[in-house]
PDB file of C-alpha atoms in Angstrom:
ATOM      1  CA  UNK A   1      87.333 -12.692 166.071  1.00 50.00           C
ATOM      2  CA  UNK A   2      88.326 -16.289 165.011  1.00 52.00           C
ATOM      3  CA  UNK A   3      87.546 -19.075 162.457  1.00 58.00           C
ATOM      4  CA  UNK A   4      84.214 -19.304 161.002  1.00 70.00           C
ATOM      5  CA  UNK A   5      82.139 -22.130 162.552  1.00 84.00           C
ATOM      6  CA  UNK A   6      80.536 -24.970 160.401  1.00 91.00           C
ATOM      7  CA  UNK A   7      78.534 -28.041 161.041  1.00 94.00           C
ATOM      8  CA  UNK A   8      81.151 -30.792 161.588  1.00 94.00           C
ATOM      9  CA  UNK A   9      84.400 -28.387 161.885  1.00 92.00           C
ATOM     10  CA  UNK A  10      85.209 -26.844 165.142  1.00 91.00           C
ATOM     11  CA  UNK A  11      86.466 -23.457 165.862  1.00 92.00           C
ATOM     12  CA  UNK A  12      87.767 -20.712 167.876  1.00 92.00           C
ATOM     13  CA  UNK A  13      86.807 -17.267 168.888  1.00 92.00           C
ATOM     14  CA  UNK A  14      88.756 -14.452 170.675  1.00 94.00           C
ATOM     15  CA  UNK A  15      86.857 -12.574 173.071  1.00 94.00           C
ATOM     16  CA  UNK A  16      87.797  -9.406 174.877  1.00 94.00           C
ATOM     17  CA  UNK A  17      85.760  -8.565 177.991  1.00 93.00           C
ATOM     18  CA  UNK A  18      86.159  -4.976 179.314  1.00 93.00           C
ATOM     19  CA  UNK A  19      86.398  -4.319 183.018  1.00 90.00           C
ATOM     20  CA  UNK A  20      86.651  -8.137 184.327  1.00 91.00           C
ATOM     21  CA  UNK A  21      85.329  -9.077 187.595  1.00 88.00           C
ATOM     22  CA  UNK A  22      87.925  -9.115 190.241  1.00 86.00           C
ATOM     23  CA  UNK A  23      87.308 -12.925 190.999  1.00 87.00           C
ATOM     24  CA  UNK A  24      88.450 -13.932 187.547  1.00 91.00           C
ATOM     25  CA  UNK A  25      92.132 -14.893 188.009  1.00 92.00           C
ATOM     26  CA  UNK A  26      92.561 -17.744 185.387  1.00 93.00           C
ATOM     27  CA  UNK A  27      90.129 -19.779 182.777  1.00 95.00           C
ATOM     28  CA  UNK A  28      88.867 -21.985 185.327  1.00 95.00           C
ATOM     29  CA  UNK A  29      87.175 -19.232 187.234  1.00 95.00           C
ATOM     30  CA  UNK A  30      84.947 -19.001 184.229  1.00 95.00           C
ATOM     31  CA  UNK A  31      81.733 -21.110 183.438  1.00 94.00           C
ATOM     32  CA  UNK A  32      80.877 -21.512 179.981  1.00 95.00           C
ATOM     33  CA  UNK A  33      77.397 -22.903 178.535  1.00 94.00           C
ATOM     34  CA  UNK A  34      76.186 -23.204 174.866  1.00 95.00           C
ATOM     35  CA  UNK A  35      72.330 -22.763 173.707  1.00 95.00           C
ATOM     36  CA  UNK A  36      70.942 -23.249 170.342  1.00 95.00           C
ATOM     37  CA  UNK A  37      72.820 -25.861 168.584  1.00 95.00           C
ATOM     38  CA  UNK A  38      74.409 -29.308 169.823  1.00 94.00           C
ATOM     39  CA  UNK A  39      78.231 -29.904 169.909  1.00 95.00           C
ATOM     40  CA  UNK A  40      80.096 -32.744 168.995  1.00 95.00           C
ATOM     41  CA  UNK A  41      83.147 -33.733 170.965  1.00 94.00           C
ATOM     42  CA  UNK A  42      86.876 -32.024 170.877  1.00 94.00           C
ATOM     43  CA  UNK A  43      88.884 -34.351 168.619  1.00 91.00           C
ATOM     44  CA  UNK A  44      90.467 -37.013 170.625  1.00 92.00           C
ATOM     45  CA  UNK A  45      88.081 -36.368 173.674  1.00 93.00           C
ATOM     46  CA  UNK A  46      84.689 -37.236 175.234  1.00 94.00           C
ATOM     47  CA  UNK A  47      84.369 -33.328 176.239  1.00 93.00           C
ATOM     48  CA  UNK A  48      81.771 -31.314 174.462  1.00 94.00           C
ATOM     49  CA  UNK A  49      82.116 -28.329 176.438  1.00 94.00           C
ATOM     50  CA  UNK A  50      83.846 -24.952 174.831  1.00 96.00           C
ATOM     51  CA  UNK A  51      87.412 -24.836 176.132  1.00 96.00           C
ATOM     52  CA  UNK A  52      89.047 -21.495 177.661  1.00 97.00           C
ATOM     53  CA  UNK A  53      92.228 -20.218 177.591  1.00 97.00           C
ATOM     54  CA  UNK A  54      93.187 -16.663 179.186  1.00 97.00           C
ATOM     55  CA  UNK A  55      95.302 -14.546 176.569  1.00 97.00           C
ATOM     56  CA  UNK A  56      95.591 -11.642 178.770  1.00 97.00           C
ATOM     57  CA  UNK A  57      94.077 -10.172 181.834  1.00 96.00           C
ATOM     58  CA  UNK A  58      94.520  -7.171 183.642  1.00 95.00           C
ATOM     59  CA  UNK A  59      92.015  -4.823 185.433  1.00 93.00           C
ATOM     60  CA  UNK A  60      90.494  -3.498 182.692  1.00 96.00           C
ATOM     61  CA  UNK A  61      90.365  -6.013 179.999  1.00 96.00           C
ATOM     62  CA  UNK A  62      90.286  -9.784 179.777  1.00 96.00           C
ATOM     63  CA  UNK A  63      91.108 -11.474 176.531  1.00 97.00           C
ATOM     64  CA  UNK A  64      90.430 -15.343 176.035  1.00 96.00           C
ATOM     65  CA  UNK A  65      90.253 -17.957 173.210  1.00 96.00           C
ATOM     66  CA  UNK A  66      87.232 -19.982 173.238  1.00 96.00           C
ATOM     67  CA  UNK A  67      87.898 -23.369 171.316  1.00 95.00           C
ATOM     68  CA  UNK A  68      84.168 -24.778 170.195  1.00 95.00           C
ATOM     69  CA  UNK A  69      84.270 -28.622 169.516  1.00 95.00           C
ATOM     70  CA  UNK A  70      82.567 -29.139 166.060  1.00 94.00           C
ATOM     71  CA  UNK A  71      78.815 -28.193 166.020  1.00 95.00           C
ATOM     72  CA  UNK A  72      76.677 -31.231 165.227  1.00 94.00           C
ATOM     73  CA  UNK A  73      73.756 -29.205 163.838  1.00 94.00           C
ATOM     74  CA  UNK A  74      73.204 -25.660 162.055  1.00 94.00           C
ATOM     75  CA  UNK A  75      71.613 -22.789 163.724  1.00 94.00           C
ATOM     76  CA  UNK A  76      72.280 -20.022 165.884  1.00 94.00           C
ATOM     77  CA  UNK A  77      74.856 -20.645 168.706  1.00 95.00           C
ATOM     78  CA  UNK A  78      75.018 -18.555 171.687  1.00 95.00           C
ATOM     79  CA  UNK A  79      78.092 -18.880 174.112  1.00 96.00           C
ATOM     80  CA  UNK A  80      77.536 -17.571 177.432  1.00 96.00           C
ATOM     81  CA  UNK A  81      80.463 -16.892 179.832  1.00 95.00           C
ATOM     82  CA  UNK A  82      80.020 -15.983 183.889  1.00 93.00           C
ATOM     83  CA  UNK A  83      82.599 -15.982 186.442  1.00 92.00           C
ATOM     84  CA  UNK A  84      82.317 -19.426 188.761  1.00 91.00           C
ATOM     85  CA  UNK A  85      81.963 -17.003 191.578  1.00 87.00           C
ATOM     86  CA  UNK A  86      80.068 -13.640 191.207  1.00 80.00           C
ATOM     87  CA  UNK A  87      81.742 -10.922 192.485  1.00 80.00           C
ATOM     88  CA  UNK A  88      80.154  -9.132 196.019  1.00 83.00           C
ATOM     89  CA  UNK A  89      77.019  -7.367 195.105  1.00 84.00           C
ATOM     90  CA  UNK A  90      76.425  -8.692 191.746  1.00 84.00           C
ATOM     91  CA  UNK A  91      74.419 -11.528 190.725  1.00 81.00           C
ATOM     92  CA  UNK A  92      75.459 -14.160 188.001  1.00 76.00           C
ATOM     93  CA  UNK A  93      73.510 -12.695 185.506  1.00 81.00           C
ATOM     94  CA  UNK A  94      74.662  -9.291 185.920  1.00 86.00           C
ATOM     95  CA  UNK A  95      78.152 -10.401 185.219  1.00 88.00           C
ATOM     96  CA  UNK A  96      77.543 -12.774 182.376  1.00 92.00           C
ATOM     97  CA  UNK A  97      78.528 -12.020 178.967  1.00 93.00           C
ATOM     98  CA  UNK A  98      77.426 -13.841 175.654  1.00 93.00           C
ATOM     99  CA  UNK A  99      78.029 -13.715 171.865  1.00 93.00           C
ATOM    100  CA  UNK A 100      76.230 -15.604 169.151  1.00 92.00           C
ATOM    101  CA  UNK A 101      77.331 -16.795 165.885  1.00 91.00           C
ATOM    102  CA  UNK A 102      75.531 -18.675 163.126  1.00 90.00           C
ATOM    103  CA  UNK A 103      76.452 -21.865 162.062  1.00 93.00           C
ATOM    104  CA  UNK A 104      76.354 -22.903 158.421  1.00 89.00           C
TER     105      UNK A 104
END
């Protein structure tokens, strides 16, 4: 869910993750990365990283919003999210989630 992403226009995505790792307490506990397209800057900032905000967090569900700065190129944007610290017994890759959307 969220706004459509287009070249030159930032967008936001609402994401729901079921059974989130217990190491996640707030947005600072989540690392994000983007593959596939070049991102511009958030308006009024030099930051080109997605900004994350936790909407709800329970033991069974994490809902967050990812604000994507304006993409500078078209193509498939893959947003990867993972805990900053892996839960005991799990690797980063086992806990990461990703979503892909097309940028026109």
